[in-house]
Structure formats: structure tokens, C-alpha cells
């Protein structure tokens, strides 16, 4: 059974600082997704990482995937208040009667001025 | 706007009742996924349909069922509702059978009283 663990689960940081959110998954999965969720809102797709060594960047966010270590990271550079949200990683599991995304518990990120 | 439409946005009902949640996928998407989000369980994959056929099952209770119609919209039926079924139910859609990139609807917030 695929398990996905994120850490930290809660992060409060100041504007202008850098930080990394970590996402570990338990079994082989070569697809890793990052989503953002604002309070009471839907999930917005940020990144889809499809291969080992994949790195994607959008603005102040950069995501990477190491399939050998079963680890993905979401790095925030020079954080701004607008990035405050909950960030989820999700890994794709196939077979065993359950195809779908397995989500981590999410990282609640607060960026303070 | 992801292009995935869910109705209703909010639903309040009593224990023991039955409700139907509706989802219209993005134009061109053949896969529909249902997820449940609650504070204690996080985001849980429930079920997937592809082009009208059930593709995969996750943590879906026997009291819950779903279907996808010829026009590709999907309905999630929840019966014999319990207080613990109160949650945010998301529908997502993607082009293919296996999750390439899934786009989420705004969700239906179900409150069972």
C-alpha cells in the first residue's frame, strides 16, 4: 500500500526567506504531483513530475523528484504572503484494484510579513 | 477555474438520509475521480470512472456508489448517512485512464446533522 508522508505539516515563515517541504513515499511511484489549496477552496495543480531527476519551476516555487530516494521536494524561494496556503504532494499508485492519487496530509504554510 | 463543475456546493442533511453529488468533467476528459477530504482522514481517493466504466476503487464505503453517464458526467451517491460522512467531496477529471494531470472541481461540502 502506497503511503505518502509530508513534512513539516505546519510551517510559519517570514517573507523573503527560503524553505523546503519534503514528500516521501513508500513504494515505487514514478509520478509525483504537487497541489495548492487555499482555505475552503479546491486543489490547484502546481507541478507534475514524471521521471527521476525531474525539476520544474514556476515563479518562487521549484519542485524536484528523486525516485530512487522516493523523495520529492517543493522549494520556496524568497517567500511572499501570497504563497500562504496548504500544499499537498500526491503519488500515483497503480494496480491492486486501486488506481488513484495517494495524498500526503498537506503542509499548512503561513508566510508572515 | 479548472473547468470541472460540481453541484451542489453545500449540502446539509440528516443522518440516515441519501444524497447525490454531481460532477461535470472538463471538456474532453474521459476520467472522473472522486475524493473525500476530512480533517481526520485527509484526502482519500474513493473511486474512478473512465469513459463510463468503473476503473478503480479506493477507500469507498459500501454505502457509497458512483456512476458515469454517457455524457461523461458522474454522480456520487451516499446513503444511510452518518455524522462521520461530513466532509468535502471533490471530483477531479483527466484525459486518460491513468492519472496524467487531474483537475479538481470546487467540491461539495456535505454536513450530516
Tab-separated table of C-alpha atoms in Angstrom:
chain	number	residue	atom	x	y	z
A	1	UNK	CA	0.000	0.000	0.000
A	2	UNK	CA	1.393	3.344	-1.029
A	3	UNK	CA	1.880	5.816	1.798
A	4	UNK	CA	2.859	9.440	1.368
A	5	UNK	CA	4.374	11.486	4.159
A	6	UNK	CA	4.937	15.200	4.102
A	7	UNK	CA	6.926	17.281	6.480
A	8	UNK	CA	6.610	19.638	8.024
A	9	UNK	CA	2.825	19.614	8.431
A	10	UNK	CA	2.838	23.190	9.618
A	11	UNK	CA	5.248	25.932	8.686
A	12	UNK	CA	5.285	29.570	9.639
A	13	UNK	CA	7.914	31.657	7.946
A	14	UNK	CA	8.764	35.235	7.205
A	15	UNK	CA	8.609	36.904	3.847
A	16	UNK	CA	11.875	36.805	1.981
A	17	UNK	CA	13.040	33.519	3.486
A	18	UNK	CA	13.654	30.216	1.733
A	19	UNK	CA	12.285	26.876	2.792
A	20	UNK	CA	11.721	23.335	1.581
A	21	UNK	CA	8.783	20.979	2.021
A	22	UNK	CA	9.603	17.282	1.845
A	23	UNK	CA	7.462	14.475	0.493
A	24	UNK	CA	8.408	10.835	0.991
A	25	UNK	CA	6.509	7.930	-0.459
A	26	UNK	CA	6.705	4.287	0.478
A	27	UNK	CA	6.594	2.246	-2.718
A	28	UNK	CA	7.590	2.664	-6.309
A	29	UNK	CA	5.823	5.522	-7.987
A	30	UNK	CA	7.198	7.424	-10.942
A	31	UNK	CA	4.641	10.189	-10.865
A	32	UNK	CA	4.516	12.835	-8.238
A	33	UNK	CA	2.148	15.762	-8.061
A	34	UNK	CA	2.067	18.954	-6.084
A	35	UNK	CA	-1.169	20.794	-5.396
A	36	UNK	CA	-2.034	24.007	-3.628
A	37	UNK	CA	-5.229	24.510	-1.660
A	38	UNK	CA	-6.455	27.821	-0.274
A	39	UNK	CA	-8.856	27.691	2.693
A	40	UNK	CA	-12.270	26.433	1.623
A	41	UNK	CA	-11.169	26.198	-1.972
A	42	UNK	CA	-10.341	23.489	-4.462
A	43	UNK	CA	-6.962	21.991	-5.258
A	44	UNK	CA	-4.885	23.732	-7.854
A	45	UNK	CA	-2.354	21.669	-9.763
A	46	UNK	CA	1.142	23.115	-9.414
A	47	UNK	CA	3.551	20.530	-10.764
A	48	UNK	CA	3.528	17.089	-12.305
A	49	UNK	CA	6.855	15.258	-12.028
A	50	UNK	CA	7.103	12.232	-14.251
A	51	UNK	CA	10.660	10.983	-14.111
A	52	UNK	CA	13.667	10.628	-11.869
A	53	UNK	CA	15.588	13.872	-11.652
A	54	UNK	CA	12.674	15.947	-12.925
A	55	UNK	CA	12.809	19.558	-11.826
A	56	UNK	CA	10.100	22.110	-12.515
A	57	UNK	CA	9.923	25.759	-11.560
A	58	UNK	CA	7.127	28.270	-11.546
A	59	UNK	CA	7.862	31.645	-10.044
A	60	UNK	CA	9.145	31.237	-6.493
A	61	UNK	CA	8.297	27.523	-6.362
A	62	UNK	CA	10.540	24.714	-7.559
A	63	UNK	CA	9.742	21.016	-7.338
A	64	UNK	CA	12.046	18.061	-7.830
A	65	UNK	CA	11.757	14.300	-7.825
A	66	UNK	CA	14.231	11.608	-6.805
A	67	UNK	CA	12.577	8.264	-7.490
A	68	UNK	CA	15.485	6.279	-6.076
A	69	UNK	CA	15.155	8.007	-2.722
A	70	UNK	CA	11.355	8.113	-3.104
A	71	UNK	CA	11.524	11.786	-2.290
A	72	UNK	CA	10.125	14.940	-3.778
A	73	UNK	CA	10.797	18.452	-2.566
A	74	UNK	CA	8.986	21.733	-3.010
A	75	UNK	CA	11.351	24.639	-2.515
A	76	UNK	CA	10.117	28.137	-1.833
A	77	UNK	CA	12.456	30.990	-2.667
A	78	UNK	CA	12.086	34.453	-1.134
A	79	UNK	CA	8.598	33.704	0.145
A	80	UNK	CA	5.795	36.229	-0.242
A	81	UNK	CA	2.497	36.403	1.629
A	82	UNK	CA	0.501	35.243	-1.423
A	83	UNK	CA	2.111	31.834	-1.151
A	84	UNK	CA	0.326	31.164	2.140
A	85	UNK	CA	-1.774	28.039	1.544
A	86	UNK	CA	-1.794	24.306	2.168
A	87	UNK	CA	0.457	22.329	-0.149
A	88	UNK	CA	-0.177	18.689	-0.904
A	89	UNK	CA	2.014	16.174	-2.601
A	90	UNK	CA	0.448	13.091	-4.126
A	91	UNK	CA	1.904	9.966	-5.630
A	92	UNK	CA	0.230	7.799	-8.208
A	93	UNK	CA	-0.369	4.172	-7.347
A	94	UNK	CA	-1.304	1.619	-9.927
A	95	UNK	CA	-2.699	-1.852	-9.557
A	96	UNK	CA	-4.035	-3.741	-6.591
A	97	UNK	CA	-7.509	-2.611	-7.524
A	98	UNK	CA	-6.870	0.998	-6.669
A	99	UNK	CA	-5.548	3.419	-9.221
A	100	UNK	CA	-5.510	6.921	-7.976
A	101	UNK	CA	-3.565	9.556	-6.236
A	102	UNK	CA	-2.467	8.973	-2.661
A	103	UNK	CA	-2.127	12.307	-0.928
A	104	UNK	CA	0.070	13.392	1.917
A	105	UNK	CA	-1.565	15.164	4.853
A	106	UNK	CA	-0.572	18.537	3.492
A	107	UNK	CA	1.755	21.290	4.695
A	108	UNK	CA	-0.052	24.310	6.075
A	109	UNK	CA	2.185	27.230	5.156
A	110	UNK	CA	1.814	30.671	6.676
A	111	UNK	CA	4.042	33.463	5.422
A	112	UNK	CA	4.166	36.492	7.638
A	113	UNK	CA	5.232	39.984	6.627
B	1	UNK	CA	-11.460	27.870	-12.939
B	2	UNK	CA	-10.434	24.264	-13.569
B	3	UNK	CA	-13.360	23.518	-15.868
B	4	UNK	CA	-14.693	20.813	-13.540
B	5	UNK	CA	-18.146	21.648	-12.206
B	6	UNK	CA	-19.621	20.205	-9.046
B	7	UNK	CA	-23.100	20.663	-7.666
B	8	UNK	CA	-24.323	21.425	-5.125
B	9	UNK	CA	-21.639	23.455	-3.368
B	10	UNK	CA	-23.141	22.889	0.046
B	11	UNK	CA	-25.458	20.211	1.349
B	12	UNK	CA	-26.903	19.756	4.823
B	13	UNK	CA	-28.815	16.597	5.548
B	14	UNK	CA	-29.834	14.358	8.408
B	15	UNK	CA	-28.378	11.035	9.450
B	16	UNK	CA	-29.842	8.077	7.607
B	17	UNK	CA	-30.615	10.086	4.512
B	18	UNK	CA	-29.324	9.668	0.959
B	19	UNK	CA	-27.762	12.340	-1.218
B	20	UNK	CA	-26.397	12.598	-4.741
B	21	UNK	CA	-23.422	14.718	-5.694
B	22	UNK	CA	-22.917	15.655	-9.303
B	23	UNK	CA	-19.790	16.305	-11.328
B	24	UNK	CA	-19.255	17.508	-14.880
B	25	UNK	CA	-15.678	16.925	-16.050
B	26	UNK	CA	-13.618	19.236	-18.210
B	27	UNK	CA	-14.454	19.124	-21.873
B	28	UNK	CA	-12.562	16.231	-23.447
B	29	UNK	CA	-11.688	14.478	-20.196
B	30	UNK	CA	-12.786	10.859	-20.016
B	31	UNK	CA	-11.729	10.038	-16.456
B	32	UNK	CA	-13.561	11.167	-13.369
B	33	UNK	CA	-12.244	10.654	-9.846
B	34	UNK	CA	-13.992	11.163	-6.541
B	35	UNK	CA	-12.142	12.144	-3.380
B	36	UNK	CA	-13.228	12.760	0.185
B	37	UNK	CA	-11.449	15.358	2.305
B	38	UNK	CA	-11.931	15.419	6.044
B	39	UNK	CA	-9.868	16.783	8.894
B	40	UNK	CA	-9.033	13.411	10.379
B	41	UNK	CA	-8.580	11.328	7.214
B	42	UNK	CA	-7.150	13.953	4.882
B	43	UNK	CA	-7.712	13.467	1.161
B	44	UNK	CA	-8.888	9.949	0.329
B	45	UNK	CA	-9.348	8.510	-3.129
B	46	UNK	CA	-12.795	6.953	-3.449
B	47	UNK	CA	-13.386	5.765	-6.983
B	48	UNK	CA	-12.504	6.373	-10.627
B	49	UNK	CA	-14.536	6.047	-13.806
B	50	UNK	CA	-13.180	6.085	-17.320
B	51	UNK	CA	-15.473	6.559	-20.272
B	52	UNK	CA	-18.451	5.176	-18.389
B	53	UNK	CA	-16.719	2.192	-16.824
B	54	UNK	CA	-15.525	1.802	-13.259
B	55	UNK	CA	-11.736	1.848	-13.430
B	56	UNK	CA	-10.547	1.653	-9.858
B	57	UNK	CA	-11.770	1.690	-6.298
B	58	UNK	CA	-10.097	3.211	-3.319
B	59	UNK	CA	-11.410	3.684	0.202
B	60	UNK	CA	-15.058	3.808	-0.753
B	61	UNK	CA	-17.655	2.557	1.709
B	62	UNK	CA	-20.305	0.073	0.607
B	63	UNK	CA	-22.940	2.715	1.429
B	64	UNK	CA	-21.443	4.866	-1.311
B	65	UNK	CA	-21.735	4.273	-5.029
B	66	UNK	CA	-20.997	6.171	-8.174
B	67	UNK	CA	-21.619	6.064	-11.876
B	68	UNK	CA	-20.549	7.854	-15.008
B	69	UNK	CA	-23.122	8.544	-17.665
B	70	UNK	CA	-22.779	8.523	-21.471
B	71	UNK	CA	-22.313	12.290	-21.481
B	72	UNK	CA	-19.413	11.650	-19.046
B	73	UNK	CA	-20.874	13.459	-16.088
B	74	UNK	CA	-20.677	11.493	-12.873
B	75	UNK	CA	-22.736	11.144	-9.750
B	76	UNK	CA	-21.670	10.015	-6.309
B	77	UNK	CA	-24.468	8.553	-4.233
B	78	UNK	CA	-24.107	8.494	-0.462
B	79	UNK	CA	-26.708	6.569	1.521
B	80	UNK	CA	-27.503	5.795	5.158
B	81	UNK	CA	-25.515	8.869	6.020
B	82	UNK	CA	-23.655	9.069	9.293
B	83	UNK	CA	-22.197	12.042	11.121
B	84	UNK	CA	-18.729	10.874	10.114
B	85	UNK	CA	-19.574	11.253	6.442
B	86	UNK	CA	-19.467	15.021	6.847
B	87	UNK	CA	-16.623	16.126	4.596
B	88	UNK	CA	-15.662	17.961	1.462
B	89	UNK	CA	-16.160	15.769	-1.605
B	90	UNK	CA	-14.087	16.581	-4.631
B	91	UNK	CA	-14.430	15.448	-8.168
B	92	UNK	CA	-11.442	15.567	-10.485
B	93	UNK	CA	-11.066	14.790	-14.149
B	94	UNK	CA	-8.249	13.901	-16.502
B	95	UNK	CA	-7.853	12.977	-20.118
B	96	UNK	CA	-6.554	9.451	-19.758
B	97	UNK	CA	-7.203	6.332	-17.745
B	98	UNK	CA	-4.220	6.733	-15.514
B	99	UNK	CA	-3.657	9.995	-13.750
B	100	UNK	CA	-1.700	12.268	-16.008
B	101	UNK	CA	-2.798	15.530	-14.529
B	102	UNK	CA	-6.072	15.697	-12.693
B	103	UNK	CA	-8.048	18.920	-12.365
B	104	UNK	CA	-10.250	19.353	-9.339
B	105	UNK	CA	-13.690	20.845	-9.017
B	106	UNK	CA	-14.668	23.269	-6.267
B	107	UNK	CA	-16.039	20.488	-4.106
B	108	UNK	CA	-19.311	19.786	-2.351
B	109	UNK	CA	-19.327	20.404	1.371
B	110	UNK	CA	-21.579	17.814	2.978
B	111	UNK	CA	-22.743	18.303	6.529
B	112	UNK	CA	-24.661	15.477	8.183
B	113	UNK	CA	-26.577	16.532	11.278
